[in-house]
Short mmCIF file of C-alpha atoms and ligand atoms in Angstrom, two decimals:
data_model
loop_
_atom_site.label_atom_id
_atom_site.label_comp_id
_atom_site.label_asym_id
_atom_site.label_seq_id
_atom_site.Cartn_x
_atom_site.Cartn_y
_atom_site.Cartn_z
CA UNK A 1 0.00 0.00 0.00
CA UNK A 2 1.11 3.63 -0.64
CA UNK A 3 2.09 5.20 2.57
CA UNK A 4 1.92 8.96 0.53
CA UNK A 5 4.96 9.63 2.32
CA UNK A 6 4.24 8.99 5.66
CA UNK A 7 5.81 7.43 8.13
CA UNK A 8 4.13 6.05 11.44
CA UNK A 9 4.57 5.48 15.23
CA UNK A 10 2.93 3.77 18.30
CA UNK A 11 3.91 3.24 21.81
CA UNK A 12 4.21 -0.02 23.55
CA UNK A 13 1.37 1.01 26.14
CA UNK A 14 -0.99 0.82 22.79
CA UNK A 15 -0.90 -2.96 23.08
CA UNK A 16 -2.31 -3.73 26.71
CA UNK A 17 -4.17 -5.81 28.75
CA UNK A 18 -7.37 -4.32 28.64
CA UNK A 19 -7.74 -3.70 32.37
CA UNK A 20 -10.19 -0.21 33.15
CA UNK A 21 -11.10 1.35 36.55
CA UNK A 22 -13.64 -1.06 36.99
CA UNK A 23 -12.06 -4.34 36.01
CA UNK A 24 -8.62 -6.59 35.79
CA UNK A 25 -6.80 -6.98 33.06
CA UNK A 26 -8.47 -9.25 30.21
CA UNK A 27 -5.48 -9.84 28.24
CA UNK A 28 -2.27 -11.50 28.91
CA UNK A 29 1.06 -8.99 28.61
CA UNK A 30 2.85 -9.41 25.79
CA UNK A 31 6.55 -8.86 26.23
CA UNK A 32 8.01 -5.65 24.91
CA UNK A 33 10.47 -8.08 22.76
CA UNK A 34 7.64 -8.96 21.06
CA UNK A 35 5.56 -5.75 20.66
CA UNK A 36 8.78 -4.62 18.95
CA UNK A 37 8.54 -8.02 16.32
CA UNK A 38 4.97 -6.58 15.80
CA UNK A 39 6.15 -2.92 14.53
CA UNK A 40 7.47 -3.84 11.10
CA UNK A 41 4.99 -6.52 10.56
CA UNK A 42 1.85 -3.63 10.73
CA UNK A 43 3.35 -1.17 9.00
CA UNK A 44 5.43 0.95 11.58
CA UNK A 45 8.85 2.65 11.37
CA UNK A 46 8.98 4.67 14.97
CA UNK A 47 8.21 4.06 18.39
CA UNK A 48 7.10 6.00 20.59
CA UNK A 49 8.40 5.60 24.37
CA UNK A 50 7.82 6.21 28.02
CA UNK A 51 11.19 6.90 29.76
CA UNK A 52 10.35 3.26 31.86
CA UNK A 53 9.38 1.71 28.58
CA UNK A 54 13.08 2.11 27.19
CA UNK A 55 14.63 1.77 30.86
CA UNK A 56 12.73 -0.16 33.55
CA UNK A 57 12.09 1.10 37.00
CA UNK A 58 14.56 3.84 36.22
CA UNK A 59 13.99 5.76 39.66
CA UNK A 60 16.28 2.61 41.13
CA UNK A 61 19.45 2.91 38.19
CA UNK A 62 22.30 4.84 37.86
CA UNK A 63 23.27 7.19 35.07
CA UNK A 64 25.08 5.03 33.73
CA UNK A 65 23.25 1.94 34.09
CA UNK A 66 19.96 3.77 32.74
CA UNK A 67 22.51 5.11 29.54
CA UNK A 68 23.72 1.86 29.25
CA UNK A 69 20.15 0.42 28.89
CA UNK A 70 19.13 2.80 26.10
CA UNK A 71 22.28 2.14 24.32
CA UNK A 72 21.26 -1.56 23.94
CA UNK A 73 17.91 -0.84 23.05
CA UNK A 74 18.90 1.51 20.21
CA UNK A 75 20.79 -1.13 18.86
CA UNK A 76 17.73 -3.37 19.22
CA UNK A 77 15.56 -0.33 17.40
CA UNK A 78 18.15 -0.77 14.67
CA UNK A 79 18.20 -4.52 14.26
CA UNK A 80 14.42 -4.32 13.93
CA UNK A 81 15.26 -1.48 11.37
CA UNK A 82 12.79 0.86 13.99
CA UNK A 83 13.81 3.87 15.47
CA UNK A 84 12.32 6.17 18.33
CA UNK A 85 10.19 9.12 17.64
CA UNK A 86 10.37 10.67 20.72
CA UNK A 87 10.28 9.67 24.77
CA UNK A 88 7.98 11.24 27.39
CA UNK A 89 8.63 10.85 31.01
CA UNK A 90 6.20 8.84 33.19
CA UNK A 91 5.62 11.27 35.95
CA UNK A 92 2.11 10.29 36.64
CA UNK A 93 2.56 6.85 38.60
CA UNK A 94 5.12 7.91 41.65
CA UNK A 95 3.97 8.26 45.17
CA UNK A 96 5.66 11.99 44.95
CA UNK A 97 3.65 13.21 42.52
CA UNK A 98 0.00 12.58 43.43
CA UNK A 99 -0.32 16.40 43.68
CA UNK A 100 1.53 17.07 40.80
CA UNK A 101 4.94 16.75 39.77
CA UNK A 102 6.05 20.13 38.37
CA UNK A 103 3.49 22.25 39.49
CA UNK A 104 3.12 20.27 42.63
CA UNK A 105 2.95 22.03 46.17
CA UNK A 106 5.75 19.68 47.60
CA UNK A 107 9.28 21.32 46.79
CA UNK A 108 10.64 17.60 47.37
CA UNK A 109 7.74 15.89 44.25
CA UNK A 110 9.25 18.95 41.92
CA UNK A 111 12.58 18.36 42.94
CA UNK A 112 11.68 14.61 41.90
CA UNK A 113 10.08 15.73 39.00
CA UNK A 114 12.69 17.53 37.39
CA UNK A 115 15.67 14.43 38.57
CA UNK A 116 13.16 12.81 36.52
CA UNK A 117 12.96 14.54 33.70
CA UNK A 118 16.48 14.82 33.32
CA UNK A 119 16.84 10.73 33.30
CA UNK A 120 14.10 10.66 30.30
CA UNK A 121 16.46 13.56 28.91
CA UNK A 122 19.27 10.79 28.79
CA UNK A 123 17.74 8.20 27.64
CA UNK A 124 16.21 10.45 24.46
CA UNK A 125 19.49 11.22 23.47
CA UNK A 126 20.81 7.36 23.72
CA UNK A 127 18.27 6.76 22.13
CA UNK A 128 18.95 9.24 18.71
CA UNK A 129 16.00 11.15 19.22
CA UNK A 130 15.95 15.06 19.64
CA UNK A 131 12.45 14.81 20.36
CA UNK A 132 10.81 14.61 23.88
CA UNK A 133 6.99 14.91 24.74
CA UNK A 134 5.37 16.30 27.80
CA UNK A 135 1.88 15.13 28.25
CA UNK A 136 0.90 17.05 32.03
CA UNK A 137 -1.03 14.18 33.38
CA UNK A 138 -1.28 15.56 36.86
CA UNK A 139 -0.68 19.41 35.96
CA UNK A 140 -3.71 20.29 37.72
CA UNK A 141 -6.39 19.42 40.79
CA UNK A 142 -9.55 18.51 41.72
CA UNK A 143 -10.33 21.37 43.83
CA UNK A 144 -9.62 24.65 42.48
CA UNK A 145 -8.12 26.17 45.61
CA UNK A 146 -5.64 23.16 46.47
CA UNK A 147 -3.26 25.00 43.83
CA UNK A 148 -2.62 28.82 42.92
CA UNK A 149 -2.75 28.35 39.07
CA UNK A 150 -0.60 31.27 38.27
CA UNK A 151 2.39 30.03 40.26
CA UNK A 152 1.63 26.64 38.29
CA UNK A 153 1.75 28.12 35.01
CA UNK A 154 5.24 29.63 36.29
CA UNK A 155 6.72 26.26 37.85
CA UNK A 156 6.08 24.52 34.49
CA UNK A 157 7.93 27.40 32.86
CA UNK A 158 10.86 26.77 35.19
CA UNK A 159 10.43 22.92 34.54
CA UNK A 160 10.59 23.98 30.37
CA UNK A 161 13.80 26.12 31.00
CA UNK A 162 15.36 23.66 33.12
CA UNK A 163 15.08 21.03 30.21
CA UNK A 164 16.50 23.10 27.49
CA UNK A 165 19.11 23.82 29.40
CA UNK A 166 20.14 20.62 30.48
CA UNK A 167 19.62 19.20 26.93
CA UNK A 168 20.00 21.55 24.05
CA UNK A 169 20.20 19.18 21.23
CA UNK A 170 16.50 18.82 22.38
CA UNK A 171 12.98 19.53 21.20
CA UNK A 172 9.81 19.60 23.46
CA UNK A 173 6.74 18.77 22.24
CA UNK A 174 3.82 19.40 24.76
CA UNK A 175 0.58 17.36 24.44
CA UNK A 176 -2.47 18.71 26.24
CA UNK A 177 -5.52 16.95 27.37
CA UNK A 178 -8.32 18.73 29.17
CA UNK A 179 -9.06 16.69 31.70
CA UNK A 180 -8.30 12.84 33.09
CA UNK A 181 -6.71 11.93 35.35
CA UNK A 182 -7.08 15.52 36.54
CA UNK A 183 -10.34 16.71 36.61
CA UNK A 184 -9.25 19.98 35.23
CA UNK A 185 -5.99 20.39 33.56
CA UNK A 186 -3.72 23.52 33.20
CA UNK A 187 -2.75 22.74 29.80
CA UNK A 188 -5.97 21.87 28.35
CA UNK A 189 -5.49 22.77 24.14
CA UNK A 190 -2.96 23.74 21.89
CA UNK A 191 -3.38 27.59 22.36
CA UNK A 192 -1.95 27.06 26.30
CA UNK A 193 0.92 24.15 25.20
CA UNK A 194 2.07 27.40 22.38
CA UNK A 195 1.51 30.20 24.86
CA UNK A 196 3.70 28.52 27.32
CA UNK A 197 6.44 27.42 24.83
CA UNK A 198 6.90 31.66 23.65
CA UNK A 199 7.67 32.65 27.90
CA UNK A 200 10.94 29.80 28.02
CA UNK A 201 14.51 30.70 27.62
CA UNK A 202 14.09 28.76 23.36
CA UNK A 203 10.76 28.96 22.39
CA UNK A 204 12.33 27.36 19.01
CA UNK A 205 12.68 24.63 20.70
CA UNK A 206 8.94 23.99 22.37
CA UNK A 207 6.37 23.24 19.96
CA UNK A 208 2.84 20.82 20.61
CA UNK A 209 1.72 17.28 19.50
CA UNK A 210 -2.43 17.35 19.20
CA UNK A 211 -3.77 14.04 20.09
CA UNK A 212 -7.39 13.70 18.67
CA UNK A 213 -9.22 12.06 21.40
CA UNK A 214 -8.15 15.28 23.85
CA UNK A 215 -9.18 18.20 21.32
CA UNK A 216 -12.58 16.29 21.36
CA UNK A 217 -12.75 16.61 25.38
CA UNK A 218 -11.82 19.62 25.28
CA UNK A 219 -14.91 20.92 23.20
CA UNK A 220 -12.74 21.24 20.50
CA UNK A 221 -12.23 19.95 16.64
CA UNK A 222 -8.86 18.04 15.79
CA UNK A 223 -8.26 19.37 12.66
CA UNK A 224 -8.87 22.75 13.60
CA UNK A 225 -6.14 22.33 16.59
CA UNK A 226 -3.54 20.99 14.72
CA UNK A 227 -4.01 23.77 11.95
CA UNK A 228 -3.51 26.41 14.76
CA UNK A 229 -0.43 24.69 15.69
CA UNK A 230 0.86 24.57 11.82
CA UNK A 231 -0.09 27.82 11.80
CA UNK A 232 2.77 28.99 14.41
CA UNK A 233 5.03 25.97 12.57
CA UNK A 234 4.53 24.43 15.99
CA UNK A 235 2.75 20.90 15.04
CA UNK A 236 5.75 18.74 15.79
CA UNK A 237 3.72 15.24 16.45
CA UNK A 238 0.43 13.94 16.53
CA UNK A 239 -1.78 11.04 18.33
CA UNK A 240 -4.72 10.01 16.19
CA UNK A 241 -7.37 8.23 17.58
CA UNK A 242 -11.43 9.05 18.03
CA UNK A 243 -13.24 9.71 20.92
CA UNK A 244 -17.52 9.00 21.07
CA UNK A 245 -18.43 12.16 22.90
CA UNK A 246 -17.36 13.63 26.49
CA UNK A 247 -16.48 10.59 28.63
CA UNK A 248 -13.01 9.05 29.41
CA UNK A 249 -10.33 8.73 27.01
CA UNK A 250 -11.02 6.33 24.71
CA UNK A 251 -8.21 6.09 22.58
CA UNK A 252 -10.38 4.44 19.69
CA UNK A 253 -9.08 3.50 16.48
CA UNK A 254 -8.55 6.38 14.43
CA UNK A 255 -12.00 7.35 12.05
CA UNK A 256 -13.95 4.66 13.63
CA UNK A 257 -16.63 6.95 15.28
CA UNK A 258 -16.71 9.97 13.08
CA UNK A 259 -15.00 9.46 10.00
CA UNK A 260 -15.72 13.04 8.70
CA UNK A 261 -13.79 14.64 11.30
CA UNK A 262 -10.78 12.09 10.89
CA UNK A 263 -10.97 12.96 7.05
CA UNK A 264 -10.76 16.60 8.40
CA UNK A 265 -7.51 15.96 10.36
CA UNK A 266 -6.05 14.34 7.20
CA UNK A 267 -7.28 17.10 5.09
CA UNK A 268 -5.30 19.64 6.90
CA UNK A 269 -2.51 17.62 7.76
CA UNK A 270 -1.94 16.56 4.21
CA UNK A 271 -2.97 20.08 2.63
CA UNK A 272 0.10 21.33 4.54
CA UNK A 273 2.79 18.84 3.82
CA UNK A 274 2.59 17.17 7.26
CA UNK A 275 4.49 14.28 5.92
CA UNK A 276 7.53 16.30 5.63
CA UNK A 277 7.24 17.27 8.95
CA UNK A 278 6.54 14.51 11.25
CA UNK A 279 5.92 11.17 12.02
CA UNK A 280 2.03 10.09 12.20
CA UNK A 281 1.54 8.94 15.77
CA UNK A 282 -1.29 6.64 16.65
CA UNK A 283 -2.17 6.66 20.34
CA UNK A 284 -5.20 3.96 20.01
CA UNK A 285 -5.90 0.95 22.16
CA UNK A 286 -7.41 -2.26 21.62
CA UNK A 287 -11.24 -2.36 23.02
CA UNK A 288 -11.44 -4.07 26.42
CA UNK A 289 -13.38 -6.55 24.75
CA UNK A 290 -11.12 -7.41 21.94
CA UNK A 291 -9.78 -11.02 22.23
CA UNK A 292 -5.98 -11.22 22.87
CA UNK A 293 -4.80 -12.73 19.41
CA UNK A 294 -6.49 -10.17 17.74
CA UNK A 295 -5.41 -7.36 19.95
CA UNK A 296 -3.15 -5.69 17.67
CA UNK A 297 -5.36 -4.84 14.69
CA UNK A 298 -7.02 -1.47 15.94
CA UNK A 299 -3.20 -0.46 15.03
CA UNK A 300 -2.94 -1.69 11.57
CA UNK A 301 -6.89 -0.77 10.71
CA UNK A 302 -6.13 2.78 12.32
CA UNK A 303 -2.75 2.87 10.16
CA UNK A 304 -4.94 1.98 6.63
CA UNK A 305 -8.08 4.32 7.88
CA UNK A 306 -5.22 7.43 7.79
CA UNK A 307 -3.77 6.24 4.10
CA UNK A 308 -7.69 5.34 2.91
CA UNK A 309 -8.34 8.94 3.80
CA UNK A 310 -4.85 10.41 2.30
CA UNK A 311 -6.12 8.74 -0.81
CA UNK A 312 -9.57 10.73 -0.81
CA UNK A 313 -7.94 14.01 0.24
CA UNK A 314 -5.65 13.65 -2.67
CA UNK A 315 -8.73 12.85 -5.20
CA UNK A 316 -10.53 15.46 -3.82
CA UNK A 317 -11.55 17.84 -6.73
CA UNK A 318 -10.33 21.13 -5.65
CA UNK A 319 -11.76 23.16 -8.24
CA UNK A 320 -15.62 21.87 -7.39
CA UNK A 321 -14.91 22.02 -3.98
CA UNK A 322 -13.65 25.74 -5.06
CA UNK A 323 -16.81 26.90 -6.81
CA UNK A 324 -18.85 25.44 -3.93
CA UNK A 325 -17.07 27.89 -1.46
CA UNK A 326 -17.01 31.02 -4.13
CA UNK A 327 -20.68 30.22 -4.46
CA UNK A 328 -21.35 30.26 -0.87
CA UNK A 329 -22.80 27.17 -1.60
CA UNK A 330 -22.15 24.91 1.55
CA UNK A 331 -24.79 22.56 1.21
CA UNK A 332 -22.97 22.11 -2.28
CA UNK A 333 -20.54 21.75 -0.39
CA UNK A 334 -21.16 19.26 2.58
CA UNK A 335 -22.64 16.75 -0.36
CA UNK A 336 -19.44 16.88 -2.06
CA UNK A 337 -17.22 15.72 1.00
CA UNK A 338 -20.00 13.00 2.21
CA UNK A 339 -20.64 11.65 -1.51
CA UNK A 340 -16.62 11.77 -1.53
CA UNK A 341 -16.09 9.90 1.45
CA UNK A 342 -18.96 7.47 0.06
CA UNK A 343 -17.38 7.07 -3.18
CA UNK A 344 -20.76 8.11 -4.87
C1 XUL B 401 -2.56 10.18 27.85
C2 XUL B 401 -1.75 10.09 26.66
C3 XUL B 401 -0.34 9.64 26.88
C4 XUL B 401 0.64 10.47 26.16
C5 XUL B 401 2.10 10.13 26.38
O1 XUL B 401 -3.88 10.45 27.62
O2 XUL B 401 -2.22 10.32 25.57
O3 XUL B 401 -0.21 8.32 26.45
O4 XUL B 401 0.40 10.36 24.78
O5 XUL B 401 2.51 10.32 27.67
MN1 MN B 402 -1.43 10.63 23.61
#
């Protein structure tokens, strides 16, 4: 199949065992050995890591064991002919950082926090990957009042400037999501992730990754939050998946509850040379009642929705579409795009 000139990405964590809030797991673990036999075989170039998914319970290694580690897994990447699109530190799971981790109230969780961060920093570059995502799990509260949100908008600043110094080969992407675990995040779209990436010491270097799913909860369209962040040149990575209305993150395979709006992210991202740019992420899991030998497909299927819709962005006939919008004609307009999509 044509890939259009894309190339695409998952994480490890998007093959899992199923378990939700209310349940165990319903799947057995597969080994990361053999997530990373998987990559090739469904069409994937890139992987996307946690700092622990390159270096196990790295809060208990050394430098140089944890450097040591990556090294041997980048020569793994390469004999699987993968390599790593970017690594994001798991700051969401430690004791320390129930509150928080950068913007938490406990000097000794942000002191933590940043030790952290500087461990994923590592690994990245062992890895040979200058780019490094921040996804702000518990940037946030519950209650309002438990936090003063202006100092937290300053501490993850601080956190941002610490970073590029301490790596400044590196890029940060930031990824915001609304809401979940937090219930109210203080990085919720792309307009805050950009806003905070012009007040660090390189704003060059900070840029955003839109995941789909978390544009949705936020009361927002996809498409139109990754054009804002091309707009500012700023659209560095993205997760597609889908998301059926304002409930937990779903992660759902990518077009498979509203296909319009997926062709609406490909529409923009193609329309603007996104494949030049970055690597298509897919941040989609496997539904809890998916049997475990078949667990693997919502990547593949999410992979060929993206290239399906490449194909119908690219046969799209501009100059109709053109005269619909000169003629104000949108009902013109919206036929065109669903007797498109149908293939009628
Ligand atoms: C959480 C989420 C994360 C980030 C990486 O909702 O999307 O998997 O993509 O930390
Ligand atoms: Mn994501």
């Amino acid at each position: 199949m044509d890939t259009f000139g894309y190339t695409f990405s998952f994480g490890p964590w998007n093959i899992h065992e199923g378990a939700d809030p209310f349940g165990p797991p319903v799947r057995p673990t597969v080994a990361f050995e053999q997530k990373l036999a998987l990559y090739k075989q469904l069409g994937f170039d890139a992987v996307q890591f946690h700092d622990d998914d390159a270096v196990p319970d790295l809060d208990h290694k050394s430098a140089a064991q944890i450097e040591a580690e990556a090294r041997a897994l980048k020569q793994k990447l390469d004999d699987h002919g993968l390599f790593a699109e970017f690594v994001a530190p798991r700051l969401w799971e430690h004791p320390l950082t129930v509150d928080g981790a950068y913007t938490s109230n406990s000097a000794q969780a942000r002191a933590y926090a940043l030790e952290r961060s500087h461990k994923m920093l590592d690994i990245a570059q062992a890895l040979g990957t200058r780019l490094v995502v921040l996804w702000y799990a518990r940037e946030g509260t519950y209650q309002r009042e438990a936090k003063d949100a202006v100092r937290a908008v300053d501490q993850l600043v601080a956190a941002l400037d610490d970073m590029l110094e301490y790596a400044p080969e590196i890029r940060i992407a930031i990824e915001p999501k609304p809401n979940e675990p937090m219930d109210l995040a203080y990085i919720p779209t792309i307009g805050h992730a950009i806003a905070l990436g012009f007040r660090t010491r390189a704003p060059e270097r900070v840029g955003a990754l839109v995941e789909s799913a978390h544009a949705i909860l936020a009361g927002l369209d996809p498409a139109d939050e990754m054009a804002f962040a091309l707009a500012y040149d700023k659209l560095w990575s993205v997760h597609l998946n889908d998301q059926n209305g304002l409930k937990f993150d779903q992660d759902r395979a990518f077009g498979s509850v509203n296909l319009r709006r997926a062709f609406d992210q490909v529409l923009v991202l193609d329309s603007h040379r996104f494949y030049e740019k970055g690597v298509i992420g897919l941040d989609v899991k496997a539904l809890r009642t998916q049997p475990a030998e078949l667990a693997h497909k919502h990547l593949a299927n999410s992979r060929e929705t993206f290239l399906w819709l490449v194909e119908r962005v690219r046969s799209l006939d501009r100059a109709v579409m053109q005269e619909c919008i000169d003629a104000r004609d949108y009902e013109e307009l919206d036929r065109l795009i669903i007797g498109h999509l149908m293939r009628c």
